[in-house]
Each structure stands twice: as C-alpha cells, then as structure tokens.
Amino acid sequence: MRSFDAARVWESICHQTRSFVHDAGFDDVVIGLSGGLDSSLVAALAVSALGPEHVHGVQMGGPFTSDASKRDASELAERLHIDLLAFPITDAFAAFSATWEACLGAPLEGLAAENTQARLRMCILMALSNARGWLVLNTGNRSEAAMGYSTLHGDMAGAFAPIGGLYKTEAYALARYANEQAACEGRCAPIPQSVLAKPPSAELADGQTDEASLGMGYPELDELLFQMLDEHICAADISSEAERIWERYQKSAFKRAQEPPFAAIPR
C-alpha cells in the first residue's frame, strides 16, 4: 500500500472531527471503549481535537469480554485523562436472551446473539447522548466497512467516524505515530502497547478474531482493497482471492450506505 503522511493525517482528522462536533452544536463526545485498537485511536484523536475534559469513554463489557480488554480500556482512559463509565451489558443481554427464548421457543444464538450485543451497546451510547448531550463518535474503519464487517444499528451507528476513511493497517500506523510523537515530546504514550499487540477481536463469541471471521489477515486484505478501490484495478486481473473480496464488497453496499460520515483522508 502507498505510504501516507501520519502527521498530516492526524492533524486533518482532528480538524475535521472538531469542526463536525462544534458545527453540530455539541461540546462533548462519547465513545464506546472496548480496549481495542480502533476505539483507542478514536479516543486519542478526540482528546487531541477537543481536549480530555470533553471526551467521555464507556466500557460496556459483555459475556465474552476479556479481563485484558477491560484493563486496556481503563489504562487508555487513565493515559488520556478522560472519564470512563463502566456500563456492562451482561445482565441486559441475558434478559433479552430469556425473552427471546420464551417468545420463540429457541435460544438466541449465532449471528443474532452476536449482533444483539453490539446493538445493546449502541443503545447505551445513544441514551447517554440524549441524557447528557454528548455526540456519539463511531469507531469503524474503512476495511470493516468495505467487507460489511459491522452491525447495522450497532457499531455502525454514531454521528461521525473519525477513522472511517482509514484502512485497518493505516489505523495501526496512526496509533504508532501517536505513541512515537508522545515519546519525542516526553509524554506518556496514549495507547497501551498491549492494545497494539493483541489480535483484533469484536469479542462477541468465544475465541473470535477479526481476521478469522474475514478469512485473511488485515495486511493482505488491505492491499487487495487498496488495489481495487484506490488504484481501480479489476479484481479479475489480481487474483481469485481478490474476486472473492470484491464480491463481498459489492454485497455490503447496502450497509455502507448507512455508515455515518467520516473524515476525508489526505493521500
């Protein structure tokens, strides 16, 4: 993939985020902090754009959330000096599951169970937005949107997506840049190393990882997406794997149509 100017990208995303939030009439934002890379990066960008006093994190642990992810979210909030609300969804998910089974005579399982967790989390974020006047920032990236690897009315919701124009590998590069800049300035790295090191996962089922669900690693996926979407190379001229990715990309168009606006990335 073509390299990008991390400093320029950082400043551009911060400027666009700040403008969107203020133009919408808000001062504060709220972000679901999963302990993963994307939400950590969005929180760091929001702090840079708005100041820590205007950024609020929510840790919404569910039945498959690891203790490590909870620790990572807490450590991130401490490093960024933002407040962090603990708002678990485990009881709400159990209650919904029980009602589902009582009404349908079958357990809530599979994709329906996974997506219900994502939608419960968004209910919490939207309720906080209504109750406290905080704008919800979306934490999705371009790789996920391209593959339809997101939940309608769940993690796709939110008013603005600061990293919605970044491929996943670019999100990692921008997070590393943030930590390197902090080191150069004698500050604590904003994003814990454990967040950068662990395999990406939505933690909606036991042992789930993004790359297993997508069928390939992000570096390979992003390279194929870049060739097709940015260099406009026909999938058939790349590989059979590219054709499979392109088919999934086309089938996900209806979901991308419902993605929130995102920051334009200077390239």
PDB file of C-alpha atoms in Angstrom:
ATOM      1  CA  MET A   1       0.000   0.000   0.000  1.00  0.00           C
ATOM      2  CA  ARG A   2       1.032   3.571  -0.600  1.00  0.00           C
ATOM      3  CA  SER A   3       2.510   5.233   2.466  1.00  0.00           C
ATOM      4  CA  PHE A   4       0.784   8.229   3.995  1.00  0.00           C
ATOM      5  CA  ASP A   5       1.936  11.241   5.987  1.00  0.00           C
ATOM      6  CA  ALA A   6       0.857  10.306   9.525  1.00  0.00           C
ATOM      7  CA  ALA A   7       1.356  13.817  10.928  1.00  0.00           C
ATOM      8  CA  ARG A   8      -0.759  15.329   8.169  1.00  0.00           C
ATOM      9  CA  VAL A   9      -3.441  12.665   8.534  1.00  0.00           C
ATOM     10  CA  TRP A  10      -3.578  13.151  12.315  1.00  0.00           C
ATOM     11  CA  GLU A  11      -3.995  16.905  12.040  1.00  0.00           C
ATOM     12  CA  SER A  12      -6.596  16.594   9.294  1.00  0.00           C
ATOM     13  CA  ILE A  13      -8.729  14.099  11.217  1.00  0.00           C
ATOM     14  CA  CYS A  14      -8.557  16.225  14.366  1.00  0.00           C
ATOM     15  CA  HIS A  15      -9.582  19.353  12.449  1.00  0.00           C
ATOM     16  CA  GLN A  16     -12.499  17.605  10.751  1.00  0.00           C
ATOM     17  CA  THR A  17     -13.666  15.986  13.995  1.00  0.00           C
ATOM     18  CA  ARG A  18     -13.543  19.283  15.867  1.00  0.00           C
ATOM     19  CA  SER A  19     -15.440  21.069  13.099  1.00  0.00           C
ATOM     20  CA  PHE A  20     -18.116  18.375  12.844  1.00  0.00           C
ATOM     21  CA  VAL A  21     -18.743  18.273  16.592  1.00  0.00           C
ATOM     22  CA  HIS A  22     -18.932  22.029  17.001  1.00  0.00           C
ATOM     23  CA  ASP A  23     -20.945  22.611  13.822  1.00  0.00           C
ATOM     24  CA  ALA A  24     -23.486  20.089  15.139  1.00  0.00           C
ATOM     25  CA  GLY A  25     -23.827  22.190  18.295  1.00  0.00           C
ATOM     26  CA  PHE A  26     -22.008  19.847  20.679  1.00  0.00           C
ATOM     27  CA  ASP A  27     -19.087  20.363  23.027  1.00  0.00           C
ATOM     28  CA  ASP A  28     -18.559  16.811  24.268  1.00  0.00           C
ATOM     29  CA  VAL A  29     -18.350  13.373  22.670  1.00  0.00           C
ATOM     30  CA  VAL A  30     -18.876   9.840  23.950  1.00  0.00           C
ATOM     31  CA  ILE A  31     -17.013   6.758  22.729  1.00  0.00           C
ATOM     32  CA  GLY A  32     -17.501   3.080  23.467  1.00  0.00           C
ATOM     33  CA  LEU A  33     -14.093   1.871  24.652  1.00  0.00           C
ATOM     34  CA  SER A  34     -13.660  -1.831  24.001  1.00  0.00           C
ATOM     35  CA  GLY A  35      -9.959  -1.988  24.760  1.00  0.00           C
ATOM     36  CA  GLY A  36      -9.304  -2.483  21.043  1.00  0.00           C
ATOM     37  CA  LEU A  37      -7.218  -0.515  18.589  1.00  0.00           C
ATOM     38  CA  ASP A  38      -9.961   1.404  16.779  1.00  0.00           C
ATOM     39  CA  SER A  39     -11.768   2.802  19.806  1.00  0.00           C
ATOM     40  CA  SER A  40      -8.429   3.602  21.467  1.00  0.00           C
ATOM     41  CA  LEU A  41      -7.275   5.551  18.419  1.00  0.00           C
ATOM     42  CA  VAL A  42     -10.576   7.421  18.105  1.00  0.00           C
ATOM     43  CA  ALA A  43     -10.381   8.397  21.784  1.00  0.00           C
ATOM     44  CA  ALA A  44      -6.807   9.675  21.351  1.00  0.00           C
ATOM     45  CA  LEU A  45      -7.831  11.684  18.282  1.00  0.00           C
ATOM     46  CA  ALA A  46     -10.863  13.113  20.093  1.00  0.00           C
ATOM     47  CA  VAL A  47      -8.704  14.230  23.017  1.00  0.00           C
ATOM     48  CA  SER A  48      -6.309  15.913  20.597  1.00  0.00           C
ATOM     49  CA  ALA A  49      -9.213  17.584  18.818  1.00  0.00           C
ATOM     50  CA  LEU A  50     -11.402  18.607  21.752  1.00  0.00           C
ATOM     51  CA  GLY A  51      -9.436  18.256  24.993  1.00  0.00           C
ATOM     52  CA  PRO A  52      -9.763  15.468  27.580  1.00  0.00           C
ATOM     53  CA  GLU A  53     -12.488  17.216  29.543  1.00  0.00           C
ATOM     54  CA  HIS A  54     -14.788  16.940  26.519  1.00  0.00           C
ATOM     55  CA  VAL A  55     -14.256  13.224  25.834  1.00  0.00           C
ATOM     56  CA  HIS A  56     -16.161  10.503  27.712  1.00  0.00           C
ATOM     57  CA  GLY A  57     -15.451   6.791  27.457  1.00  0.00           C
ATOM     58  CA  VAL A  58     -17.850   3.944  28.212  1.00  0.00           C
ATOM     59  CA  GLN A  59     -16.640   0.406  28.897  1.00  0.00           C
ATOM     60  CA  MET A  60     -19.521  -1.968  28.110  1.00  0.00           C
ATOM     61  CA  GLY A  61     -18.285  -5.420  28.992  1.00  0.00           C
ATOM     62  CA  GLY A  62     -20.374  -8.355  27.843  1.00  0.00           C
ATOM     63  CA  PRO A  63     -20.382 -12.128  28.339  1.00  0.00           C
ATOM     64  CA  PHE A  64     -17.306 -12.583  26.120  1.00  0.00           C
ATOM     65  CA  THR A  65     -15.313  -9.502  27.088  1.00  0.00           C
ATOM     66  CA  SER A  66     -11.890 -10.463  28.407  1.00  0.00           C
ATOM     67  CA  ASP A  67     -10.398  -9.056  31.585  1.00  0.00           C
ATOM     68  CA  ALA A  68      -7.446  -7.906  29.476  1.00  0.00           C
ATOM     69  CA  SER A  69      -9.741  -5.755  27.319  1.00  0.00           C
ATOM     70  CA  LYS A  70     -11.284  -4.179  30.403  1.00  0.00           C
ATOM     71  CA  ARG A  71      -7.808  -3.390  31.735  1.00  0.00           C
ATOM     72  CA  ASP A  72      -6.750  -1.933  28.392  1.00  0.00           C
ATOM     73  CA  ALA A  73      -9.776   0.366  28.273  1.00  0.00           C
ATOM     74  CA  SER A  74      -9.122   1.542  31.823  1.00  0.00           C
ATOM     75  CA  GLU A  75      -5.435   2.139  31.167  1.00  0.00           C
ATOM     76  CA  LEU A  76      -6.220   4.067  27.990  1.00  0.00           C
ATOM     77  CA  ALA A  77      -8.648   6.333  29.861  1.00  0.00           C
ATOM     78  CA  GLU A  78      -6.013   6.982  32.528  1.00  0.00           C
ATOM     79  CA  ARG A  79      -3.361   7.824  29.946  1.00  0.00           C
ATOM     80  CA  LEU A  80      -5.708  10.174  28.088  1.00  0.00           C
ATOM     81  CA  HIS A  81      -7.071  11.696  31.330  1.00  0.00           C
ATOM     82  CA  ILE A  82     -10.671  11.100  30.306  1.00  0.00           C
ATOM     83  CA  ASP A  83     -13.513   9.817  32.458  1.00  0.00           C
ATOM     84  CA  LEU A  84     -14.606   6.218  31.967  1.00  0.00           C
ATOM     85  CA  LEU A  85     -18.054   4.867  32.783  1.00  0.00           C
ATOM     86  CA  ALA A  86     -18.448   1.143  33.435  1.00  0.00           C
ATOM     87  CA  PHE A  87     -21.781   0.078  31.943  1.00  0.00           C
ATOM     88  CA  PRO A  88     -21.846  -3.732  31.473  1.00  0.00           C
ATOM     89  CA  ILE A  89     -24.352  -5.318  29.104  1.00  0.00           C
ATOM     90  CA  THR A  90     -24.226  -8.855  30.521  1.00  0.00           C
ATOM     91  CA  ASP A  91     -27.477  -8.636  32.507  1.00  0.00           C
ATOM     92  CA  ALA A  92     -29.318  -6.831  29.708  1.00  0.00           C
ATOM     93  CA  PHE A  93     -28.152  -9.450  27.206  1.00  0.00           C
ATOM     94  CA  ALA A  94     -29.256 -12.293  29.496  1.00  0.00           C
ATOM     95  CA  ALA A  95     -32.687 -10.691  29.949  1.00  0.00           C
ATOM     96  CA  PHE A  96     -33.125 -10.218  26.205  1.00  0.00           C
ATOM     97  CA  SER A  97     -31.988 -13.784  25.551  1.00  0.00           C
ATOM     98  CA  ALA A  98     -34.501 -15.120  28.068  1.00  0.00           C
ATOM     99  CA  THR A  99     -37.340 -13.116  26.498  1.00  0.00           C
ATOM    100  CA  TRP A 100     -36.307 -14.293  23.036  1.00  0.00           C
ATOM    101  CA  GLU A 101     -36.402 -17.938  24.064  1.00  0.00           C
ATOM    102  CA  ALA A 102     -39.721 -17.520  25.888  1.00  0.00           C
ATOM    103  CA  CYS A 103     -41.302 -15.944  22.796  1.00  0.00           C
ATOM    104  CA  LEU A 104     -39.778 -18.128  20.089  1.00  0.00           C
ATOM    105  CA  GLY A 105     -39.095 -21.368  21.920  1.00  0.00           C
ATOM    106  CA  ALA A 106     -35.486 -21.404  20.730  1.00  0.00           C
ATOM    107  CA  PRO A 107     -32.281 -19.958  22.167  1.00  0.00           C
ATOM    108  CA  LEU A 108     -30.754 -16.716  20.907  1.00  0.00           C
ATOM    109  CA  GLU A 109     -27.528 -17.848  19.251  1.00  0.00           C
ATOM    110  CA  GLY A 110     -25.155 -17.369  16.344  1.00  0.00           C
ATOM    111  CA  LEU A 111     -25.088 -14.100  14.438  1.00  0.00           C
ATOM    112  CA  ALA A 112     -28.306 -12.880  16.061  1.00  0.00           C
ATOM    113  CA  ALA A 113     -26.742 -13.219  19.512  1.00  0.00           C
ATOM    114  CA  GLU A 114     -23.521 -11.500  18.412  1.00  0.00           C
ATOM    115  CA  ASN A 115     -25.294  -8.557  16.791  1.00  0.00           C
ATOM    116  CA  THR A 116     -27.644  -8.140  19.744  1.00  0.00           C
ATOM    117  CA  GLN A 117     -24.620  -7.398  21.929  1.00  0.00           C
ATOM    118  CA  ALA A 118     -23.448  -4.687  19.533  1.00  0.00           C
ATOM    119  CA  ARG A 119     -26.928  -3.153  19.442  1.00  0.00           C
ATOM    120  CA  LEU A 120     -27.254  -3.159  23.218  1.00  0.00           C
ATOM    121  CA  ARG A 121     -24.010  -1.216  23.421  1.00  0.00           C
ATOM    122  CA  MET A 122     -25.258   1.357  20.961  1.00  0.00           C
ATOM    123  CA  CYS A 123     -28.498   1.735  22.964  1.00  0.00           C
ATOM    124  CA  ILE A 124     -26.364   2.725  25.947  1.00  0.00           C
ATOM    125  CA  LEU A 125     -24.298   5.215  23.964  1.00  0.00           C
ATOM    126  CA  MET A 126     -27.362   6.814  22.372  1.00  0.00           C
ATOM    127  CA  ALA A 127     -29.120   7.049  25.742  1.00  0.00           C
ATOM    128  CA  LEU A 128     -26.062   8.798  27.180  1.00  0.00           C
ATOM    129  CA  SER A 129     -26.070  11.129  24.192  1.00  0.00           C
ATOM    130  CA  ASN A 130     -29.714  12.029  24.854  1.00  0.00           C
ATOM    131  CA  ALA A 131     -29.336  12.294  28.620  1.00  0.00           C
ATOM    132  CA  ARG A 132     -26.046  14.203  28.779  1.00  0.00           C
ATOM    133  CA  GLY A 133     -25.782  15.980  25.469  1.00  0.00           C
ATOM    134  CA  TRP A 134     -22.753  14.061  24.206  1.00  0.00           C
ATOM    135  CA  LEU A 135     -22.261  13.334  20.498  1.00  0.00           C
ATOM    136  CA  VAL A 136     -21.536   9.671  19.744  1.00  0.00           C
ATOM    137  CA  LEU A 137     -18.346   9.066  17.757  1.00  0.00           C
ATOM    138  CA  ASN A 138     -18.273   5.949  15.602  1.00  0.00           C
ATOM    139  CA  THR A 139     -15.116   3.818  15.782  1.00  0.00           C
ATOM    140  CA  GLY A 140     -15.336   1.898  12.490  1.00  0.00           C
ATOM    141  CA  ASN A 141     -12.612   1.810   9.833  1.00  0.00           C
ATOM    142  CA  ARG A 142     -12.598   1.523   6.040  1.00  0.00           C
ATOM    143  CA  SER A 143     -11.575  -2.155   5.946  1.00  0.00           C
ATOM    144  CA  GLU A 144     -14.552  -3.197   8.067  1.00  0.00           C
ATOM    145  CA  ALA A 145     -16.963  -1.056   6.043  1.00  0.00           C
ATOM    146  CA  ALA A 146     -15.674  -2.494   2.770  1.00  0.00           C
ATOM    147  CA  MET A 147     -16.283  -6.045   3.957  1.00  0.00           C
ATOM    148  CA  GLY A 148     -19.575  -5.357   5.720  1.00  0.00           C
ATOM    149  CA  TYR A 149     -17.882  -6.470   8.943  1.00  0.00           C
ATOM    150  CA  SER A 150     -20.057  -4.364  11.220  1.00  0.00           C
ATOM    151  CA  THR A 151     -23.526  -4.420  12.746  1.00  0.00           C
ATOM    152  CA  LEU A 152     -26.409  -2.359  11.404  1.00  0.00           C
ATOM    153  CA  HIS A 153     -27.806  -0.158  14.188  1.00  0.00           C
ATOM    154  CA  GLY A 154     -24.945  -1.410  16.389  1.00  0.00           C
ATOM    155  CA  ASP A 155     -21.298  -0.461  15.954  1.00  0.00           C
ATOM    156  CA  MET A 156     -22.200   1.235  12.645  1.00  0.00           C
ATOM    157  CA  ALA A 157     -24.183   3.892  14.482  1.00  0.00           C
ATOM    158  CA  GLY A 158     -22.852   7.233  15.646  1.00  0.00           C
ATOM    159  CA  ALA A 159     -22.790  10.762  14.258  1.00  0.00           C
ATOM    160  CA  PHE A 160     -19.246  10.872  12.851  1.00  0.00           C
ATOM    161  CA  ALA A 161     -16.476   8.359  12.177  1.00  0.00           C
ATOM    162  CA  PRO A 162     -13.025   9.931  12.630  1.00  0.00           C
ATOM    163  CA  ILE A 163     -11.187   6.875  11.215  1.00  0.00           C
ATOM    164  CA  GLY A 164     -13.871   5.736   8.788  1.00  0.00           C
ATOM    165  CA  GLY A 165     -11.574   6.588   5.861  1.00  0.00           C
ATOM    166  CA  LEU A 166      -8.577   4.647   7.202  1.00  0.00           C
ATOM    167  CA  TYR A 167      -7.771   1.071   6.339  1.00  0.00           C
ATOM    168  CA  LYS A 168      -7.117  -1.067   9.418  1.00  0.00           C
ATOM    169  CA  THR A 169      -3.374  -1.206   8.760  1.00  0.00           C
ATOM    170  CA  GLU A 170      -3.355   2.593   8.470  1.00  0.00           C
ATOM    171  CA  ALA A 171      -5.156   2.827  11.810  1.00  0.00           C
ATOM    172  CA  TYR A 172      -2.331   0.824  13.364  1.00  0.00           C
ATOM    173  CA  ALA A 173       0.235   3.092  11.707  1.00  0.00           C
ATOM    174  CA  LEU A 174      -1.516   6.209  13.018  1.00  0.00           C
ATOM    175  CA  ALA A 175      -1.688   4.757  16.535  1.00  0.00           C
ATOM    176  CA  ARG A 176       2.048   4.013  16.446  1.00  0.00           C
ATOM    177  CA  TYR A 177       2.648   7.567  15.247  1.00  0.00           C
ATOM    178  CA  ALA A 178       0.702   8.945  18.226  1.00  0.00           C
ATOM    179  CA  ASN A 179       2.847   6.940  20.629  1.00  0.00           C
ATOM    180  CA  GLU A 180       6.081   7.934  18.878  1.00  0.00           C
ATOM    181  CA  GLN A 181       5.114  11.605  18.982  1.00  0.00           C
ATOM    182  CA  ALA A 182       4.364  11.359  22.686  1.00  0.00           C
ATOM    183  CA  ALA A 183       7.791   9.781  23.299  1.00  0.00           C
ATOM    184  CA  CYS A 184       9.516  12.559  21.348  1.00  0.00           C
ATOM    185  CA  GLU A 185       7.718  15.142  23.482  1.00  0.00           C
ATOM    186  CA  GLY A 186       8.444  13.355  26.754  1.00  0.00           C
ATOM    187  CA  ARG A 187       4.823  12.368  27.305  1.00  0.00           C
ATOM    188  CA  CYS A 188       3.285   9.023  28.182  1.00  0.00           C
ATOM    189  CA  ALA A 189       2.253   7.040  25.119  1.00  0.00           C
ATOM    190  CA  PRO A 190      -1.531   7.457  24.801  1.00  0.00           C
ATOM    191  CA  ILE A 191      -2.237   3.933  23.514  1.00  0.00           C
ATOM    192  CA  PRO A 192      -1.079   0.954  25.629  1.00  0.00           C
ATOM    193  CA  GLN A 193       1.301  -1.424  23.878  1.00  0.00           C
ATOM    194  CA  SER A 194      -0.995  -4.320  24.765  1.00  0.00           C
ATOM    195  CA  VAL A 195      -3.689  -2.760  22.555  1.00  0.00           C
ATOM    196  CA  LEU A 196      -1.302  -2.665  19.604  1.00  0.00           C
ATOM    197  CA  ALA A 197      -0.043  -6.200  20.204  1.00  0.00           C
ATOM    198  CA  LYS A 198      -3.206  -8.280  20.618  1.00  0.00           C
ATOM    199  CA  PRO A 199      -5.196  -9.805  17.737  1.00  0.00           C
ATOM    200  CA  PRO A 200      -8.185  -7.614  16.785  1.00  0.00           C
ATOM    201  CA  SER A 201     -11.486  -9.043  18.009  1.00  0.00           C
ATOM    202  CA  ALA A 202     -15.051  -7.863  18.482  1.00  0.00           C
ATOM    203  CA  GLU A 203     -15.294 -10.316  21.421  1.00  0.00           C
ATOM    204  CA  LEU A 204     -18.851 -11.304  20.574  1.00  0.00           C
ATOM    205  CA  ALA A 205     -18.186 -15.046  20.824  1.00  0.00           C
ATOM    206  CA  ASP A 206     -15.616 -17.350  22.407  1.00  0.00           C
ATOM    207  CA  GLY A 207     -12.261 -17.206  20.652  1.00  0.00           C
ATOM    208  CA  GLN A 208     -13.463 -14.836  17.942  1.00  0.00           C
ATOM    209  CA  THR A 209     -10.902 -12.804  15.999  1.00  0.00           C
ATOM    210  CA  ASP A 210     -11.499 -10.353  13.169  1.00  0.00           C
ATOM    211  CA  GLU A 211      -9.034 -11.987  10.808  1.00  0.00           C
ATOM    212  CA  ALA A 212     -10.558 -15.456  11.279  1.00  0.00           C
ATOM    213  CA  SER A 213     -14.008 -14.029  10.566  1.00  0.00           C
ATOM    214  CA  LEU A 214     -12.728 -12.188   7.488  1.00  0.00           C
ATOM    215  CA  GLY A 215     -10.785 -15.174   6.211  1.00  0.00           C
ATOM    216  CA  MET A 216      -7.414 -13.399   5.915  1.00  0.00           C
ATOM    217  CA  GLY A 217      -5.096 -11.017   7.757  1.00  0.00           C
ATOM    218  CA  TYR A 218      -5.608  -7.269   7.555  1.00  0.00           C
ATOM    219  CA  PRO A 219      -2.323  -6.587   5.700  1.00  0.00           C
ATOM    220  CA  GLU A 220      -3.349  -8.896   2.848  1.00  0.00           C
ATOM    221  CA  LEU A 221      -6.954  -7.672   2.869  1.00  0.00           C
ATOM    222  CA  ASP A 222      -5.968  -4.001   2.863  1.00  0.00           C
ATOM    223  CA  GLU A 223      -3.537  -4.485  -0.002  1.00  0.00           C
ATOM    224  CA  LEU A 224      -6.271  -6.073  -2.114  1.00  0.00           C
ATOM    225  CA  LEU A 225      -8.790  -3.379  -1.169  1.00  0.00           C
ATOM    226  CA  PHE A 226      -6.262  -0.653  -1.956  1.00  0.00           C
ATOM    227  CA  GLN A 227      -5.586  -2.090  -5.411  1.00  0.00           C
ATOM    228  CA  MET A 228      -9.288  -2.342  -6.199  1.00  0.00           C
ATOM    229  CA  LEU A 229     -10.650   0.811  -4.533  1.00  0.00           C
ATOM    230  CA  ASP A 230      -7.767   3.274  -4.858  1.00  0.00           C
ATOM    231  CA  GLU A 231      -5.855   2.034  -7.884  1.00  0.00           C
ATOM    232  CA  HIS A 232      -9.037   0.844  -9.656  1.00  0.00           C
ATOM    233  CA  ILE A 233      -7.549  -2.473 -10.741  1.00  0.00           C
ATOM    234  CA  CYS A 234     -10.128  -5.058 -11.777  1.00  0.00           C
ATOM    235  CA  ALA A 235     -10.367  -7.903  -9.255  1.00  0.00           C
ATOM    236  CA  ALA A 236     -10.149 -10.472 -12.039  1.00  0.00           C
ATOM    237  CA  ASP A 237      -6.759  -9.030 -13.008  1.00  0.00           C
ATOM    238  CA  ILE A 238      -5.410  -9.509  -9.473  1.00  0.00           C
ATOM    239  CA  SER A 239      -6.388 -12.951  -8.172  1.00  0.00           C
ATOM    240  CA  SER A 240      -9.263 -15.274  -7.386  1.00  0.00           C
ATOM    241  CA  GLU A 241      -8.953 -14.109  -3.782  1.00  0.00           C
ATOM    242  CA  ALA A 242      -9.455 -10.530  -4.936  1.00  0.00           C
ATOM    243  CA  GLU A 243     -12.580 -11.621  -6.805  1.00  0.00           C
ATOM    244  CA  ARG A 244     -13.957 -13.153  -3.593  1.00  0.00           C
ATOM    245  CA  ILE A 245     -13.245  -9.918  -1.709  1.00  0.00           C
ATOM    246  CA  TRP A 246     -14.834  -7.831  -4.469  1.00  0.00           C
ATOM    247  CA  GLU A 247     -17.977  -9.948  -4.379  1.00  0.00           C
ATOM    248  CA  ARG A 248     -18.280  -9.404  -0.642  1.00  0.00           C
ATOM    249  CA  TYR A 249     -17.605  -5.695  -1.133  1.00  0.00           C
ATOM    250  CA  GLN A 250     -20.478  -5.411  -3.592  1.00  0.00           C
ATOM    251  CA  LYS A 251     -22.853  -7.362  -1.376  1.00  0.00           C
ATOM    252  CA  SER A 252     -22.084  -4.985   1.518  1.00  0.00           C
ATOM    253  CA  ALA A 253     -23.054  -1.836  -0.382  1.00  0.00           C
ATOM    254  CA  PHE A 254     -26.410  -1.574   1.410  1.00  0.00           C
ATOM    255  CA  LYS A 255     -24.605  -1.420   4.752  1.00  0.00           C
ATOM    256  CA  ARG A 256     -22.056   1.191   3.634  1.00  0.00           C
ATOM    257  CA  ALA A 257     -24.983   3.362   2.556  1.00  0.00           C
ATOM    258  CA  GLN A 258     -25.929   3.587   6.232  1.00  0.00           C
ATOM    259  CA  GLU A 259     -22.446   4.341   7.584  1.00  0.00           C
ATOM    260  CA  PRO A 260     -22.018   7.747   9.279  1.00  0.00           C
ATOM    261  CA  PRO A 261     -19.996  10.492   7.598  1.00  0.00           C
ATOM    262  CA  PHE A 262     -16.269  10.159   8.130  1.00  0.00           C
ATOM    263  CA  ALA A 263     -13.126  12.244   7.935  1.00  0.00           C
ATOM    264  CA  ALA A 264     -11.596  12.579   4.477  1.00  0.00           C
ATOM    265  CA  ILE A 265      -8.045  11.240   4.492  1.00  0.00           C
ATOM    266  CA  PRO A 266      -5.385  13.287   2.676  1.00  0.00           C
ATOM    267  CA  ARG A 267      -3.441  10.984   0.330  1.00  0.00           C
TER     268      ARG A 267
END
